[in-house]
PDB file of C-alpha atoms in Angstrom:
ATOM      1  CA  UNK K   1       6.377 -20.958  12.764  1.00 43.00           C
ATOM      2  CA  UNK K   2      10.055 -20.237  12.269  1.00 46.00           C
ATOM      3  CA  UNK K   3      12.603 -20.051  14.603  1.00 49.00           C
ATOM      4  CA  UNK K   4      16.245 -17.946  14.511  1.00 47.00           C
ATOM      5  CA  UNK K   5      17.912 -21.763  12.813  1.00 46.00           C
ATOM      6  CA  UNK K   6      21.148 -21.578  13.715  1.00 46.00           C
ATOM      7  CA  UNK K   7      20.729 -17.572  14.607  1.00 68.00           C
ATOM      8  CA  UNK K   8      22.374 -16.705  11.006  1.00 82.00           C
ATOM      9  CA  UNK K   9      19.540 -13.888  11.080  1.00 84.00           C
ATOM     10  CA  UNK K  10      20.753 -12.034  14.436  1.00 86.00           C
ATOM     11  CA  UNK K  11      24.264 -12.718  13.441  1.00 88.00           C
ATOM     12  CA  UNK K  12      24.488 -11.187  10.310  1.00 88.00           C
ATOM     13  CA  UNK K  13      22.225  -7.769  11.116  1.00 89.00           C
ATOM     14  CA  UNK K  14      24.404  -7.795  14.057  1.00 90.00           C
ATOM     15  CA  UNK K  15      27.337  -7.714  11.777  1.00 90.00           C
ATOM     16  CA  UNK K  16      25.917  -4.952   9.070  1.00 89.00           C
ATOM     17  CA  UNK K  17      24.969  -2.835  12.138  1.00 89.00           C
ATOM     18  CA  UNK K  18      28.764  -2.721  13.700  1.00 90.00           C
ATOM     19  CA  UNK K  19      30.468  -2.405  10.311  1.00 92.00           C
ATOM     20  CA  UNK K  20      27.457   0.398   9.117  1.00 93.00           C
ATOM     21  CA  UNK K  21      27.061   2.365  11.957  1.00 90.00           C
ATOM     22  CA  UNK K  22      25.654   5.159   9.797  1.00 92.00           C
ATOM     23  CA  UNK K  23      23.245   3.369   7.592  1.00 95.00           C
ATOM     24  CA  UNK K  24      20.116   5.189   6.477  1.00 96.00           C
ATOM     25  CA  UNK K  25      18.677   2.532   4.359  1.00 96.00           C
ATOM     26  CA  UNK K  26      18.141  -0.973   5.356  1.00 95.00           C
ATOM     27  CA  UNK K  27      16.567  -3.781   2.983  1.00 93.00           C
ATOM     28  CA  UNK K  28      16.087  -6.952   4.743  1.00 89.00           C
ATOM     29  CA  UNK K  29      14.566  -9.568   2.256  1.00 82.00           C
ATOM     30  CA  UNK K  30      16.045 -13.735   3.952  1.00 74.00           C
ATOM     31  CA  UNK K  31      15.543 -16.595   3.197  1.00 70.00           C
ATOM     32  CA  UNK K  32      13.626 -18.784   6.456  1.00 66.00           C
ATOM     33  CA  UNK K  33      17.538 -19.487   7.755  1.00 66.00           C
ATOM     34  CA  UNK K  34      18.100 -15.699   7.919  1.00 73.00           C
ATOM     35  CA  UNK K  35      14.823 -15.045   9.808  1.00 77.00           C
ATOM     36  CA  UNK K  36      14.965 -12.889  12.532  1.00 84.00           C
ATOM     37  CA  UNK K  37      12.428 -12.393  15.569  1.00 83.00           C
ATOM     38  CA  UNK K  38      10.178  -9.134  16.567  1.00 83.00           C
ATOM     39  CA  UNK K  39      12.597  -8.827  20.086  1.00 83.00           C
ATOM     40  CA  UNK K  40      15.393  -9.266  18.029  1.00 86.00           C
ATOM     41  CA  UNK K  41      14.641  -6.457  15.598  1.00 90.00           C
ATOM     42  CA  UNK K  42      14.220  -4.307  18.324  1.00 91.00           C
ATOM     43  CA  UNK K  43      17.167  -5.697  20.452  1.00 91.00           C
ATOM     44  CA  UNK K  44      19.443  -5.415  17.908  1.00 92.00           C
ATOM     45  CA  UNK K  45      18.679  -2.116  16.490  1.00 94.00           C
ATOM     46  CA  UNK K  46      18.012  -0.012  19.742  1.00 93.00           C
ATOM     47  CA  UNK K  47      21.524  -1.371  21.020  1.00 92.00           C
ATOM     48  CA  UNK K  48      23.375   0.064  18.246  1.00 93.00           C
ATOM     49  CA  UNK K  49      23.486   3.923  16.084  1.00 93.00           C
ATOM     50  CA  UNK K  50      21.002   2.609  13.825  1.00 94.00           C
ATOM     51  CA  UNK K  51      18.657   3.790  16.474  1.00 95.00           C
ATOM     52  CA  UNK K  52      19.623   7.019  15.331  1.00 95.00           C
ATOM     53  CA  UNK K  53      20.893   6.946  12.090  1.00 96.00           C
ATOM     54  CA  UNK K  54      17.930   4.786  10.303  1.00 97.00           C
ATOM     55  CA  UNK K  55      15.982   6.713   8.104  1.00 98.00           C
ATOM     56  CA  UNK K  56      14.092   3.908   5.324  1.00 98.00           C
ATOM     57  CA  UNK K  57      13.668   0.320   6.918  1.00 97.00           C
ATOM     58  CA  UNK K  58      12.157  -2.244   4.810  1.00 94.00           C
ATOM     59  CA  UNK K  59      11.956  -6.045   6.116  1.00 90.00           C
ATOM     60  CA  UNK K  60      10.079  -7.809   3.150  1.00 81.00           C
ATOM     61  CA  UNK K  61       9.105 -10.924   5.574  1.00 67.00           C
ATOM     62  CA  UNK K  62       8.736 -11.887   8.860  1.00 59.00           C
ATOM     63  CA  UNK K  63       8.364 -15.029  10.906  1.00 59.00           C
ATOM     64  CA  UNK K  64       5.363 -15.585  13.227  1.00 56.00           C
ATOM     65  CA  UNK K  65       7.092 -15.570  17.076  1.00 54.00           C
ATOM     66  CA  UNK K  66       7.854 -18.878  18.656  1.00 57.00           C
ATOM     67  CA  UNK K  67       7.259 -20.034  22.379  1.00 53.00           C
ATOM     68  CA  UNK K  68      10.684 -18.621  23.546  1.00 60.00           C
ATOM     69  CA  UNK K  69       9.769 -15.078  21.892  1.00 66.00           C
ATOM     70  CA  UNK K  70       8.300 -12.727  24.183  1.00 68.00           C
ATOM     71  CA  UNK K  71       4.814 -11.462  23.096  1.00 71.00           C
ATOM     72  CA  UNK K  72       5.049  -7.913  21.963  1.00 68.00           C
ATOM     73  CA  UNK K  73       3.659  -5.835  24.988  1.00 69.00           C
ATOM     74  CA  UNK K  74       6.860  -7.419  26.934  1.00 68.00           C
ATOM     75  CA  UNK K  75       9.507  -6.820  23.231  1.00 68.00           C
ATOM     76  CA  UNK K  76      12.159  -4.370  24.033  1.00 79.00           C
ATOM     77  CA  UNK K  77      10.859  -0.517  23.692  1.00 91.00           C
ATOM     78  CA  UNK K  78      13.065   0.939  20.746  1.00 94.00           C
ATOM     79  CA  UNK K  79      12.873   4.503  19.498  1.00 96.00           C
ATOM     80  CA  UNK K  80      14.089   5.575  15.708  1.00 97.00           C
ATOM     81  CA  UNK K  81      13.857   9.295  15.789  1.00 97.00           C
ATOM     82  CA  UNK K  82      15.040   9.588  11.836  1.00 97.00           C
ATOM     83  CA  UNK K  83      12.591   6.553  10.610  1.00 98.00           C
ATOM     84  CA  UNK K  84      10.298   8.372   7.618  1.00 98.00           C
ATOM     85  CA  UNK K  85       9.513   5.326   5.555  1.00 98.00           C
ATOM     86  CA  UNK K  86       8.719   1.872   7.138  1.00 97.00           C
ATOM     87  CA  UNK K  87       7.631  -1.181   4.369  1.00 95.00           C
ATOM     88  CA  UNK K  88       6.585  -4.134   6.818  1.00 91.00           C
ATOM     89  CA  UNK K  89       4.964  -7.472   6.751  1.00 84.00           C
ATOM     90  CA  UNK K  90       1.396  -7.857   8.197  1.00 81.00           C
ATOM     91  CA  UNK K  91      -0.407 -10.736   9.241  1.00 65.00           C
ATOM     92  CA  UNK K  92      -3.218 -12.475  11.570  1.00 57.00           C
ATOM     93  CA  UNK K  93      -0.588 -13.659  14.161  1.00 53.00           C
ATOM     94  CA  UNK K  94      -0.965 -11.183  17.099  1.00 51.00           C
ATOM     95  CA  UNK K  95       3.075 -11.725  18.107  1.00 54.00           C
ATOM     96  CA  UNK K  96       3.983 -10.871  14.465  1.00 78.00           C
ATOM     97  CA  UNK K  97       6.691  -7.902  13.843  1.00 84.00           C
ATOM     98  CA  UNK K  98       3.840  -5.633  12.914  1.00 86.00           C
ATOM     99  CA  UNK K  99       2.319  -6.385  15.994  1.00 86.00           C
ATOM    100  CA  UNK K 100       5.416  -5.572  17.866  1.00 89.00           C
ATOM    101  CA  UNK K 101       6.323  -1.984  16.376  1.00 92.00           C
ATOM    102  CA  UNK K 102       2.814  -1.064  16.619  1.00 92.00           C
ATOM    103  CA  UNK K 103       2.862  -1.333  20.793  1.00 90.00           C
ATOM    104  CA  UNK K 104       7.257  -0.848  21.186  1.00 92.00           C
ATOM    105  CA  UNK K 105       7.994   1.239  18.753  1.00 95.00           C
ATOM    106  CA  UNK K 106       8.420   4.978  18.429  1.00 96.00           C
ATOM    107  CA  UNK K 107       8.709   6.587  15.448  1.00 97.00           C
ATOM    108  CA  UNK K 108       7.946  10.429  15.425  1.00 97.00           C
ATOM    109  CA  UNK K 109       9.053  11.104  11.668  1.00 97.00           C
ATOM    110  CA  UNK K 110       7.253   8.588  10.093  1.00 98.00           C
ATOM    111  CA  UNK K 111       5.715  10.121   6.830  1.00 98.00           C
ATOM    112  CA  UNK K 112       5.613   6.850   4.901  1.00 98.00           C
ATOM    113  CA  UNK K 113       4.300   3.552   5.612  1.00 97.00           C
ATOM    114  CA  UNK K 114       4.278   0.036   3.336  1.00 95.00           C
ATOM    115  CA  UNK K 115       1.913  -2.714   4.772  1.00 91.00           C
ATOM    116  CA  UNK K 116       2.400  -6.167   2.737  1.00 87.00           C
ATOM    117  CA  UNK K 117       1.381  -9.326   3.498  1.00 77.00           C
ATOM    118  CA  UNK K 118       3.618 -13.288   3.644  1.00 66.00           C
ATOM    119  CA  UNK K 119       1.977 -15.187   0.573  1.00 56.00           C
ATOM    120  CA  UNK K 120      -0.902 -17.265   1.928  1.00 47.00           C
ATOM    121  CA  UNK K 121      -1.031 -15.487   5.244  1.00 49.00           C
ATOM    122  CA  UNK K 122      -4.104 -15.905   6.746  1.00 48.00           C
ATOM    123  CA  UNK K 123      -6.158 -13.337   8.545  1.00 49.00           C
ATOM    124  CA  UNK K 124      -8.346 -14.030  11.638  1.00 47.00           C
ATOM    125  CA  UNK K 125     -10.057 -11.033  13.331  1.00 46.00           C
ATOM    126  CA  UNK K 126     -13.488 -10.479  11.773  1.00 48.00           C
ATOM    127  CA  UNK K 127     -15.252  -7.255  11.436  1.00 48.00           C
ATOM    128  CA  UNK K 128     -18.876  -7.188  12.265  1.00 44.00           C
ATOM    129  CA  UNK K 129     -19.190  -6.977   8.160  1.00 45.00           C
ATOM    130  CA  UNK K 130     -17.640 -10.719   8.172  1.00 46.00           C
ATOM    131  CA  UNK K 131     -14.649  -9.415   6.564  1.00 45.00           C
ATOM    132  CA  UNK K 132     -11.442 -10.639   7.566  1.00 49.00           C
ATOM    133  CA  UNK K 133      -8.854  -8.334   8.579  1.00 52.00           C
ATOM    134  CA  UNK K 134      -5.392  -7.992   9.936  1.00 60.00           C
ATOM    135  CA  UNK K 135      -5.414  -6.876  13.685  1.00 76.00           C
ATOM    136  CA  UNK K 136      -1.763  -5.648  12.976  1.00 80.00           C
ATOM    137  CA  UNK K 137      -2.503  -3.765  10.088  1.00 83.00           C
ATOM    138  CA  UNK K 138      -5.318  -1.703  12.153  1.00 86.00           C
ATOM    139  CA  UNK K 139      -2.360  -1.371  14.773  1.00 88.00           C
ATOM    140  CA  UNK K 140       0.200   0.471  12.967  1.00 91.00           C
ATOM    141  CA  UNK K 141      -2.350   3.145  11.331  1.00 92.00           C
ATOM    142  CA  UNK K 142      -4.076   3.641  15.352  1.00 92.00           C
ATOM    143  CA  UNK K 143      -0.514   3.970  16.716  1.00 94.00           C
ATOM    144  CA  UNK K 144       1.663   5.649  14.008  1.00 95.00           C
ATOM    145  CA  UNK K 145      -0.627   6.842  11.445  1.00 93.00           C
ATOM    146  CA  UNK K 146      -1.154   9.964  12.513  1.00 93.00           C
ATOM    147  CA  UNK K 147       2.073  11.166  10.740  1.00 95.00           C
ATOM    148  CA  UNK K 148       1.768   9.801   7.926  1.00 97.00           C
ATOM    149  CA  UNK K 149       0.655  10.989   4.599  1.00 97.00           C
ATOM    150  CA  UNK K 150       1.794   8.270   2.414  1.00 98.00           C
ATOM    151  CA  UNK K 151      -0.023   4.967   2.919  1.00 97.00           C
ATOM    152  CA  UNK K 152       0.606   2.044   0.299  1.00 96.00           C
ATOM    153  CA  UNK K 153      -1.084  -1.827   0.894  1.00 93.00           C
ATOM    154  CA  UNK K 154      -0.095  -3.985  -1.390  1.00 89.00           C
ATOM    155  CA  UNK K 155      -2.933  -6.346  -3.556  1.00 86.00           C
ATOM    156  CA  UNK K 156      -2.686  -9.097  -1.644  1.00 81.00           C
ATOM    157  CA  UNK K 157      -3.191  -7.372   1.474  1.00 83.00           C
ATOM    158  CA  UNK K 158      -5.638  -5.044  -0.056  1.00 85.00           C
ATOM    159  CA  UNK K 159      -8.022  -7.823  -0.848  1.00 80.00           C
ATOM    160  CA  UNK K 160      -8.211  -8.922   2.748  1.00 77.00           C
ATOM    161  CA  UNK K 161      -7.986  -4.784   4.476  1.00 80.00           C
ATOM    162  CA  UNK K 162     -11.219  -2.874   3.043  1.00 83.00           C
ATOM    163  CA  UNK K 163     -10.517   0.782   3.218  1.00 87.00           C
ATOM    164  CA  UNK K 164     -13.393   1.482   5.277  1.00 86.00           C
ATOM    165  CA  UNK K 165     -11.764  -0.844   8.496  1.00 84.00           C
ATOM    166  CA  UNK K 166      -8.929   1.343   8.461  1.00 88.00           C
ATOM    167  CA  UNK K 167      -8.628   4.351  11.599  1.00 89.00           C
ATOM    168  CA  UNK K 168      -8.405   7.903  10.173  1.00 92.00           C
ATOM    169  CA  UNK K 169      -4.997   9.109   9.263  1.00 93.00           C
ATOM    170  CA  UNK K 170      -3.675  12.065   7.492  1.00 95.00           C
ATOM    171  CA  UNK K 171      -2.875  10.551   4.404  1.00 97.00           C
ATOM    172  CA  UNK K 172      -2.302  12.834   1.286  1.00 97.00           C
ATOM    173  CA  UNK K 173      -1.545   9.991  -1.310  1.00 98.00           C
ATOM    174  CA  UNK K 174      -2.806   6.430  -1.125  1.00 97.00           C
ATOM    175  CA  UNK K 175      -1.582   3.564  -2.766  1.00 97.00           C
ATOM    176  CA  UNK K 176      -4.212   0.341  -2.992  1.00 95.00           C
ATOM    177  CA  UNK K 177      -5.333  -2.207  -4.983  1.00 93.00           C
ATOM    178  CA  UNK K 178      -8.072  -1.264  -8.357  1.00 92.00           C
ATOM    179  CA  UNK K 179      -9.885  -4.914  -7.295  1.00 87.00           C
ATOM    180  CA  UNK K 180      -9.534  -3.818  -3.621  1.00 85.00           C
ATOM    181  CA  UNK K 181     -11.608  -1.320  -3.839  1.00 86.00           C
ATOM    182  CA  UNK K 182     -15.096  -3.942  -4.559  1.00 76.00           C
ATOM    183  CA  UNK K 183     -14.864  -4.820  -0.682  1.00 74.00           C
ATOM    184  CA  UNK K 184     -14.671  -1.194   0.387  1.00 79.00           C
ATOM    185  CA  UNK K 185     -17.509   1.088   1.209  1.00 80.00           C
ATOM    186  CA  UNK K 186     -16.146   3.910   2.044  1.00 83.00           C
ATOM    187  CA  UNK K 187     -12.625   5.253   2.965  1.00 87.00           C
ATOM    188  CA  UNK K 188     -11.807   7.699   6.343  1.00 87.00           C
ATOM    189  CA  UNK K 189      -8.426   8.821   4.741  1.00 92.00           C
ATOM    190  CA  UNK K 190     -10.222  12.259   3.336  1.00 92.00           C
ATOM    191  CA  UNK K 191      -7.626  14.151   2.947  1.00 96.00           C
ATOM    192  CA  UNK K 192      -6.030  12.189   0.178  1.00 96.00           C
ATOM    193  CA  UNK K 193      -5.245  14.568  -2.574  1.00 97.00           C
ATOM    194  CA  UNK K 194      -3.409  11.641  -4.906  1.00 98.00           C
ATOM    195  CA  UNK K 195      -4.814   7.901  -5.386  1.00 97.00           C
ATOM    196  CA  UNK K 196      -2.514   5.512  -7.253  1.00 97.00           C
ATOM    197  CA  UNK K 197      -4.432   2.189  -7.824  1.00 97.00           C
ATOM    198  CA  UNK K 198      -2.916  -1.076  -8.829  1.00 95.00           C
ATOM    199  CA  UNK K 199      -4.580  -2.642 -11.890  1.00 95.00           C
ATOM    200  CA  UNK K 200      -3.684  -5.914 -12.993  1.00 92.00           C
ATOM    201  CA  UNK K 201      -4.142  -6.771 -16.800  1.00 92.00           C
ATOM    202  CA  UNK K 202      -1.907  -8.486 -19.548  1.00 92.00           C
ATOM    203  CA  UNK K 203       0.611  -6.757 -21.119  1.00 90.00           C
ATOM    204  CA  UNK K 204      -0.753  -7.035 -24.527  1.00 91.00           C
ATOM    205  CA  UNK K 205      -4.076  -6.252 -23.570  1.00 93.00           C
ATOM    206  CA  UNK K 206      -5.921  -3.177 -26.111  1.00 95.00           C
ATOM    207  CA  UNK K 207      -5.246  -0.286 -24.028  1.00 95.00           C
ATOM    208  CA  UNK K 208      -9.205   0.790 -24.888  1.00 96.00           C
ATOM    209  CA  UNK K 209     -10.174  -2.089 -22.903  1.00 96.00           C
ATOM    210  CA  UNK K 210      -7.758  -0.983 -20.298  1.00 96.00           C
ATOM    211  CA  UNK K 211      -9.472   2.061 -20.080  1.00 97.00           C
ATOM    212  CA  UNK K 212     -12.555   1.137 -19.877  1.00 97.00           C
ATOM    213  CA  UNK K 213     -11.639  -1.313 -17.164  1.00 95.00           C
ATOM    214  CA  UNK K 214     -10.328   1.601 -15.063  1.00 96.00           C
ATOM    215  CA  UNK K 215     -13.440   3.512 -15.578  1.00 96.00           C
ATOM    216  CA  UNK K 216     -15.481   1.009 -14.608  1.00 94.00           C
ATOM    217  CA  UNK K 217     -13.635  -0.092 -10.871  1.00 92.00           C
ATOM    218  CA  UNK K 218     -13.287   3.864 -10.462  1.00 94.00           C
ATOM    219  CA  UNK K 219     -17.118   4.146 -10.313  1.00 91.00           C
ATOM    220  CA  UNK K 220     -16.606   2.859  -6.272  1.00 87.00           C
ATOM    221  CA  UNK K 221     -15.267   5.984  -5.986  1.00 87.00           C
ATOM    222  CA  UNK K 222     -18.720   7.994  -6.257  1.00 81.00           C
ATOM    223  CA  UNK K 223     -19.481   6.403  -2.495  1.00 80.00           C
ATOM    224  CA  UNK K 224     -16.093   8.002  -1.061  1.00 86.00           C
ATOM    225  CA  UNK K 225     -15.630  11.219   0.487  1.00 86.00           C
ATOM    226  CA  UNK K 226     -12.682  12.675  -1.040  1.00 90.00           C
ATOM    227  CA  UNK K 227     -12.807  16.165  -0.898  1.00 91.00           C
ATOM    228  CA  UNK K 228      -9.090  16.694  -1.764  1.00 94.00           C
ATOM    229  CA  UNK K 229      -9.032  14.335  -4.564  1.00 95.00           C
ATOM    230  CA  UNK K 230      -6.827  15.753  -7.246  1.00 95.00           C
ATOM    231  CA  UNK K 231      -5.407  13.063  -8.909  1.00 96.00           C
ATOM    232  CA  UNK K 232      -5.609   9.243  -9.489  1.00 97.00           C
ATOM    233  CA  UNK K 233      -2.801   7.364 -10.879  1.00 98.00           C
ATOM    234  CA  UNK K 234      -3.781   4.055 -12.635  1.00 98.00           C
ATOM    235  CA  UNK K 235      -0.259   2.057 -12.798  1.00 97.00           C
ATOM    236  CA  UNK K 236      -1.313  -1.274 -15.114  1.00 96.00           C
ATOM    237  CA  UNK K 237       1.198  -2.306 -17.948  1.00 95.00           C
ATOM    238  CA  UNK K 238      -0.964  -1.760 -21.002  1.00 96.00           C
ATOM    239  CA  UNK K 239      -1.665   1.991 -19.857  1.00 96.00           C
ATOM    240  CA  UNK K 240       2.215   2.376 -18.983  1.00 95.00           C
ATOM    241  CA  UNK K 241       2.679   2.911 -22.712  1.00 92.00           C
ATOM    242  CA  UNK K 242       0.359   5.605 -23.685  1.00 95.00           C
ATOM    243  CA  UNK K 243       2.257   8.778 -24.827  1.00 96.00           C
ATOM    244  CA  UNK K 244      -0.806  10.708 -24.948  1.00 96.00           C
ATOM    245  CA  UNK K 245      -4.250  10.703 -23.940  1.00 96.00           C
ATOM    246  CA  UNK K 246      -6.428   8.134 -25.856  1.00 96.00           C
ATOM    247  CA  UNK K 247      -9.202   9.649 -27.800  1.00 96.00           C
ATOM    248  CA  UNK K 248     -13.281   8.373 -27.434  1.00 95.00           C
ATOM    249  CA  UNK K 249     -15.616   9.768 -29.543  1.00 95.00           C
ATOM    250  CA  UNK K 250     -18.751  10.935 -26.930  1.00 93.00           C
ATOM    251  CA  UNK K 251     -20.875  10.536 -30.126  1.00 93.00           C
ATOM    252  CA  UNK K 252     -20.614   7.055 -29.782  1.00 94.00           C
ATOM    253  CA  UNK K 253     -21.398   6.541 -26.068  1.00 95.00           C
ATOM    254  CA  UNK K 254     -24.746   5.423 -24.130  1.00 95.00           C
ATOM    255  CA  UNK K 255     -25.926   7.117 -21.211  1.00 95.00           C
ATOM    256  CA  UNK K 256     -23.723   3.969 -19.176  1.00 95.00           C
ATOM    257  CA  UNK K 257     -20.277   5.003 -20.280  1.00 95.00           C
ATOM    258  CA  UNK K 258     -21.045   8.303 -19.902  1.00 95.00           C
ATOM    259  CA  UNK K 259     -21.518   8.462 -16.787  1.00 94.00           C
ATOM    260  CA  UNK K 260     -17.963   6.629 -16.042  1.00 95.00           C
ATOM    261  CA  UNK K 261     -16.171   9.447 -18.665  1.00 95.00           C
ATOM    262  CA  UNK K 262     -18.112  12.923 -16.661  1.00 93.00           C
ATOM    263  CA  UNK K 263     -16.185  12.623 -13.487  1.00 90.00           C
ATOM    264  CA  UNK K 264     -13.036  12.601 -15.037  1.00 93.00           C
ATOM    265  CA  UNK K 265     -13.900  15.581 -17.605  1.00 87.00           C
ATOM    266  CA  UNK K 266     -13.072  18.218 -14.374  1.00 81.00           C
ATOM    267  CA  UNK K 267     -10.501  20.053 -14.032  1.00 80.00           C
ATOM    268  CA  UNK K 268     -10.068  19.655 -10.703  1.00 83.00           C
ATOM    269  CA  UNK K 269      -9.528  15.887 -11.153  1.00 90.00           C
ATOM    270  CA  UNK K 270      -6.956  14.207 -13.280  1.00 94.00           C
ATOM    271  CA  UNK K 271      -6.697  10.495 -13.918  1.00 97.00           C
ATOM    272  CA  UNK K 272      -3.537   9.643 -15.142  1.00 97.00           C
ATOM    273  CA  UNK K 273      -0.877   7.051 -16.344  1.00 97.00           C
ATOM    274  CA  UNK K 274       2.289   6.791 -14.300  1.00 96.00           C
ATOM    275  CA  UNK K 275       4.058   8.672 -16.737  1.00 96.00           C
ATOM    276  CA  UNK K 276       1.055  11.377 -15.639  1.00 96.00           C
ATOM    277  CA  UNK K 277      -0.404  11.360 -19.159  1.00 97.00           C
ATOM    278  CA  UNK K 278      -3.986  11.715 -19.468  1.00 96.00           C
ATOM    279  CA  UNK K 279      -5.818   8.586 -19.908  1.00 97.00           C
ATOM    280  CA  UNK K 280      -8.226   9.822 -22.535  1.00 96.00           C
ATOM    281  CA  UNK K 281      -9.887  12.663 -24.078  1.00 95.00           C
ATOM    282  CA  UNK K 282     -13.410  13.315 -25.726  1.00 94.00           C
ATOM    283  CA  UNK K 283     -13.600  14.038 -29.446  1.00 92.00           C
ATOM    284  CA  UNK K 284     -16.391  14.676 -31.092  1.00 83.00           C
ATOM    285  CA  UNK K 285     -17.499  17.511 -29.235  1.00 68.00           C
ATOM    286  CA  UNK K 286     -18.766  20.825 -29.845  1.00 61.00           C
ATOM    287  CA  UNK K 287     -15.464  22.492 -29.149  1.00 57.00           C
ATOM    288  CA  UNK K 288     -13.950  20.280 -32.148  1.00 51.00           C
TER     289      UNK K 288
END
């Protein structure tokens, strides 16, 4: 657990905050002497114009509380009426920040929220699936989810949140993890019209085996309800660099890989580079 050493943390937010009083983005990534505790953050914040003026916070880490921190149903209450986009750490520890803004916090314009995990976290609270999940993770989306339409969890977090443990929320785009998606069975978020999935693969690897990769994880899908689904955005570093949609020949597919290329042959669904080029296209058709 890490304590406020020599309160450098508090001290130096406390500083930005006076000499910013009209800040609309803060980026908060310390080192462990820079921490800063969950009744600080809201402490700090609700005693200055931040409270007001805040629009995008993002605190890339945060400590665990110690004996001397209250636990979060006792943290000050703080309000940030202009908060849209919140990026915050989330982990097994029920004192965590997480924790914290999920039963203090207020935060009626939220529209975007980041959920990322400390390296190595551990998570504790087991669904009756025996997956582990994060209690504060489950938090945020009861108690501020319901504004929010973009939801992003980053792969290490993914790995350890299955979709299907998550509370509904109105999210329209969804940002997970490709591998995530093997521990999921199902997803509540049905109103997501864009998925953008994580896919990790060397640089130099063929982007046909890319594809086929993709097309492969995205079979999950088929067990989702996603009634809005318009488009899914694969971001991975070999299909970065297509400048235009790969071609297959169908003449040379079995009944398998055809069934991965059909879903994606609709117009009402698009899947997509993050440049939003098509990832492939039939040949060998009939309309050839």
């Amino acid at each position: 657990m890490v304590a406020e050493t020599h309160a450098a943390g508090p001290i130096i937010l406390q500083s930005l905050v006076n000499s910013c009083p009209k800040l609309k983005r803060l980026h908060w990534k310390p080192k462990d002497i820079m921490q800063i505790l969950p009744s600080s953050w809201s402490s700090i914040l609700g005693s200055s114009s931040l409270a007001t003026s805040l629009e995008v916070l993002e605190i890339m880490s945060s400590p665990s509380a110690v004996a001397n921190d209250p636990p979060p149903n006792l943290a000050p209450q703080l309000e940030l009426p202009s908060l849209r986009c919140l990026q915050v750490s989330v982990d097994d520890v029920n004192s965590s920040l997480a924790a914290v803004i999920a039963k203090q916090w207020q935060l009626p314009s939220l529209t975007s929220l980041y959920l990322q995990s400390i390296y190595n976290s551990t998570f504790t609270l087991q669904n009756n699936l025996g997956i582990t999940v994060s209690p504060s993770a489950t938090s945020l989306i009861e108690t501020h989810g319901q504004s929010v339409t973009t939801l992003a969890i980053d792969r290490w977090t993914a790995c350890y949140i299955p979709l299907h443990i998550l509370p509904p929320a109105p999210v329209q785009e969804l940002v997970y993890y490709m591998y995530g998606l093997q521990k999921s069975t199902s997803t509540s978020f049905t109103a997501v019209s864009t998925l953008v999935l994580l896919m990790d693969m060397d640089r130099d690897s063929p982007q046909t085996n890319a594809i086929w990769r993709a097309l492969e994880q995205l079979r999950k899908l088929q067990d989702y309800s996603l009634p809005k689904l318009e488009k899914v955005v694969i971001l991975s570093w070999p299909l970065d660099k297509l400048k235009e949609p790969h071609p297959i020949d169908i003449r040379l597919l079995d009944e398998t890989e055809r069934l991965l290329v059909d879903p994606w042959q609709q117009e009402t669904r698009r899947l997509v580079n993050r440049n939003g080029v098509c990832l492939f296209t039939l040949v060998g058709t009939d309309q050839d």
